[in-house]
Each structure stands twice: as structure tokens, then as C-alpha cells.
Coordinates of C-alpha atoms in Angstrom, one line a residue:
M292 CA -19.1 16.8 -7.6
K293 CA -20.5 19.7 -5.8
N294 CA -24.0 18.4 -5.0
E295 CA -23.9 16.9 -1.5
N296 CA -27.3 15.3 -2.0
I297 CA -25.9 12.7 -4.4
I298 CA -25.6 9.1 -3.3
R299 CA -22.0 7.7 -3.0
C300 CA -20.6 4.5 -1.7
G301 CA -20.7 4.7 2.1
W302 CA -17.0 4.3 2.8
C303 CA -16.1 7.7 1.4
S304 CA -18.5 10.0 3.3
S305 CA -16.0 11.0 6.1
S306 CA -14.0 13.7 4.3
D307 CA -14.0 15.9 1.2
L308 CA -10.7 14.2 0.1
Y309 CA -12.3 10.8 0.3
K310 CA -15.3 12.1 -1.7
K311 CA -13.0 13.6 -4.4
Y312 CA -11.0 10.4 -4.6
H313 CA -14.2 8.3 -4.9
D314 CA -15.8 10.6 -7.5
E315 CA -12.8 11.1 -9.7
E316 CA -10.5 8.1 -9.4
W317 CA -11.8 5.0 -7.5
G318 CA -13.1 2.4 -9.9
T319 CA -12.0 4.2 -13.1
P320 CA -10.0 1.9 -15.3
V321 CA -6.3 2.7 -15.4
Y322 CA -4.1 1.2 -18.2
D323 CA -0.9 3.3 -17.9
D324 CA 2.0 1.9 -16.0
P325 CA 3.0 5.0 -14.0
T326 CA -0.4 5.2 -12.4
L327 CA -0.7 1.5 -11.9
F328 CA 2.7 1.6 -10.1
E329 CA 1.6 4.6 -8.0
F330 CA -1.4 2.8 -6.8
L331 CA 0.6 -0.4 -6.2
I332 CA 3.0 1.5 -4.0
L333 CA 0.3 3.4 -2.1
E334 CA -1.7 0.1 -1.6
T335 CA 1.4 -1.7 -0.2
F336 CA 1.9 1.1 2.3
Q337 CA -1.8 1.0 3.2
A338 CA -1.5 -2.6 4.4
G339 CA -2.7 -2.6 8.0
L340 CA -3.7 1.0 7.9
S341 CA -6.8 2.9 6.7
W342 CA -6.9 4.2 3.1
I343 CA -7.6 7.7 4.3
T344 CA -4.3 7.7 6.2
I345 CA -2.5 7.0 2.9
L346 CA -4.7 9.4 0.9
N347 CA -3.9 12.2 3.4
K348 CA -0.2 11.5 2.8
R349 CA -0.4 10.9 -0.9
E350 CA 1.3 14.2 -2.0
N351 CA 4.1 13.5 0.6
F352 CA 4.6 10.1 -0.8
K353 CA 4.7 11.5 -4.3
T354 CA 7.4 14.0 -3.4
A355 CA 9.4 11.5 -1.2
F356 CA 9.3 8.8 -3.9
D357 CA 10.3 10.9 -6.9
N358 CA 6.8 11.2 -8.4
F359 CA 6.5 7.4 -8.2
D360 CA 9.2 7.0 -10.8
Y361 CA 9.8 3.3 -10.6
K362 CA 13.1 3.5 -12.6
K363 CA 14.5 5.8 -9.9
I364 CA 13.0 3.9 -7.0
A365 CA 14.4 0.6 -8.3
N366 CA 17.9 2.1 -7.9
Y367 CA 17.5 3.8 -4.5
P368 CA 20.8 3.7 -2.6
E369 CA 20.9 3.0 1.2
D370 CA 21.2 6.7 2.0
K371 CA 17.9 7.4 0.2
I372 CA 16.2 4.6 2.2
E373 CA 17.6 6.2 5.4
E374 CA 16.2 9.6 4.3
L375 CA 12.8 8.1 3.7
L376 CA 12.9 6.5 7.2
Q377 CA 13.3 10.0 8.6
N378 CA 10.4 11.5 6.5
T379 CA 7.5 12.2 8.9
G380 CA 5.2 12.9 5.9
I381 CA 5.0 9.3 4.9
V382 CA 4.6 5.9 6.6
R383 CA 8.0 5.2 8.0
N384 CA 7.9 1.4 8.0
K385 CA 11.3 0.0 7.1
L386 CA 10.0 -3.1 5.5
K387 CA 7.5 -1.2 3.4
I388 CA 10.0 1.3 2.2
R389 CA 12.4 -1.5 1.2
S390 CA 9.6 -3.3 -0.5
A391 CA 9.0 -0.2 -2.7
V392 CA 12.5 -0.7 -4.1
T393 CA 12.0 -4.4 -4.5
N394 CA 8.6 -3.9 -6.1
A395 CA 10.0 -1.3 -8.5
Q396 CA 12.6 -3.8 -9.6
A397 CA 10.0 -6.6 -10.0
F398 CA 7.7 -4.2 -11.8
M399 CA 10.3 -3.5 -14.5
K400 CA 11.0 -7.2 -14.9
I401 CA 7.3 -7.7 -15.7
Q402 CA 7.5 -4.9 -18.2
D403 CA 10.5 -6.7 -19.8
E404 CA 8.5 -9.9 -20.0
F405 CA 5.0 -8.6 -21.0
G406 CA 5.8 -5.2 -22.7
T407 CA 3.9 -3.3 -20.0
F408 CA 2.7 -4.0 -16.5
S409 CA -0.7 -3.0 -17.7
D410 CA -0.7 -5.9 -20.2
Y411 CA 0.4 -8.2 -17.5
I412 CA -2.2 -7.3 -14.8
W413 CA -5.2 -6.7 -17.0
K414 CA -4.8 -10.2 -18.5
F415 CA -6.3 -11.5 -15.3
T416 CA -9.6 -9.8 -16.2
D417 CA -9.3 -10.3 -20.0
G418 CA -8.5 -6.6 -20.3
K419 CA -11.9 -5.4 -19.1
P420 CA -13.3 -4.3 -15.8
I421 CA -15.4 -6.7 -13.8
D422 CA -18.6 -5.2 -12.7
N423 CA -19.8 -6.8 -9.4
N424 CA -22.8 -4.4 -9.2
P425 CA -23.0 -4.7 -5.4
K426 CA -26.2 -3.6 -3.8
S427 CA -24.5 -2.4 -0.6
L428 CA -21.1 -2.3 1.0
K429 CA -21.7 -5.7 2.6
D430 CA -21.8 -7.2 -0.8
V431 CA -18.2 -6.0 -1.6
P432 CA -15.6 -8.7 -1.0
A433 CA -12.2 -8.2 0.5
T434 CA -10.6 -10.7 -1.8
T435 CA -11.6 -12.8 -4.8
P436 CA -10.2 -15.8 -6.6
I437 CA -8.7 -13.3 -9.2
S438 CA -7.0 -11.2 -6.5
D439 CA -5.7 -14.5 -4.9
A440 CA -4.2 -15.5 -8.3
I441 CA -2.6 -12.1 -8.9
S442 CA -1.2 -12.0 -5.4
K443 CA 0.3 -15.4 -5.7
D444 CA 1.8 -14.6 -9.1
L445 CA 3.2 -11.3 -7.9
K446 CA 4.8 -12.9 -4.8
K447 CA 6.3 -15.6 -7.1
R448 CA 7.9 -12.7 -9.0
G449 CA 9.4 -11.2 -5.9
F450 CA 6.8 -8.5 -4.9
K451 CA 6.3 -7.8 -1.2
F452 CA 3.2 -6.6 0.7
V453 CA 0.9 -7.9 -2.1
G454 CA -1.5 -10.1 -0.2
S455 CA -4.9 -10.8 -1.8
T456 CA -6.6 -8.0 0.2
V457 CA -4.0 -5.4 -0.9
I458 CA -4.3 -6.6 -4.5
Y459 CA -8.1 -6.5 -4.4
A460 CA -7.9 -2.9 -3.2
H461 CA -5.5 -2.2 -6.0
M462 CA -8.0 -3.7 -8.5
Q463 CA -10.8 -1.5 -7.1
A464 CA -8.6 1.6 -7.1
T465 CA -7.5 1.1 -10.7
G466 CA -10.9 0.1 -12.1
M467 CA -10.1 -3.6 -12.8
V468 CA -13.2 -4.2 -10.7
N469 CA -16.2 -1.9 -10.3
D470 CA -17.5 -2.1 -6.7
H471 CA -19.5 1.1 -6.7
I472 CA -22.7 0.3 -5.0
E473 CA -25.8 -0.1 -7.1
N474 CA -27.3 3.4 -6.4
C475 CA -23.9 5.3 -6.4
W476 CA -24.1 8.3 -8.7
T477 CA -20.9 7.2 -10.5
R478 CA -22.8 4.4 -12.2
T479 CA -24.6 7.0 -14.3
K480 CA -21.6 9.4 -15.0

């Protein structure tokens, strides 16, 4: 979106990368497993950090984690984990790196059980985005009963770094919930 006079959600005004992400991705429904996995991994690395930090490193993550190929990640050997721990282009948190492997394994178990991860996660919203239609950013929650339920279920299935706040951010990123503010231009696109 080239017109800088348009109204966007206030959280994305600090950089062009943020604006592009907001305009082209955030809140757009995602139903394919590779993209859902990518956002899940990125959101788990974001825990405790700002999203712009992760967004700035997204391409580095993509390269380091084999284009977010969960089948490869699920089988990372110890030397690959050590390599990732030395990679200054990503967040070098040992627990988060190890959780990417664990989460890839758990992700595939869900695929085995439900056919796709998409079928599994979207069942929590009956397959449709929830439109909260917030008037301003202060009306946007950090968690909801649905993100609580997804978080609890994912943890039960062995996922790590999937607290309710992380899961709600994942829901926003993948369009399971539309939290674009009421006067944001994306509501008319």
C-alpha cells in the first residue's frame, strides 16, 4: 500500500516492514499447513520479545530452519541444533531452538490424527475467522478463552512455548481472528 495517508492499526506504524506485514499478511486467513507452521515457529521465538525483532529476522529464520520444513526440523540432529545456536541471524535461545524440533514432531502427530494441522486448529473457530471489530488497540485482548483452550490442548500434545498469549498472536497472524481496528483500511480491501 503506497498511500501513507491511509489508516492502519497503530501497532504497525514504526517501520515499512511492519506496515507491509500488516497490509499483506496479518489477519488474512491461512489454511495451509506450511504457513501455519512457519507462523507457529516464529510466534514461539517471539515469546518475551517484540514482533518486529522476529520480523526483522524472518528471512534468517527461514534460511536457518530449512524454509520451515517441519519434516526436516522434526529430525534435526544435535549438530544442527549446535549450528543454530551459533547463528547470529536468529534468536539463539537453546530452549526455543529445541522447542522448534519438539513442535515439528508434535505438529506431524496432529496431522496424522486430523489429516492436517489446519483442520485441527481451525476447528476451534468452526473453520471461520472471528471478527472482534475492535474500535481501538485497547479493545484488542492478549488472550481469549479460545486461545486458552488451544494453548492447553497443544501443551497436552507436547508443544512448547505455546502459552495463551503466543497462541492468540498466532490466531491474529493467521487470520483466525480479525483484530484490525474499526477504521483500518484493511477492513475495506
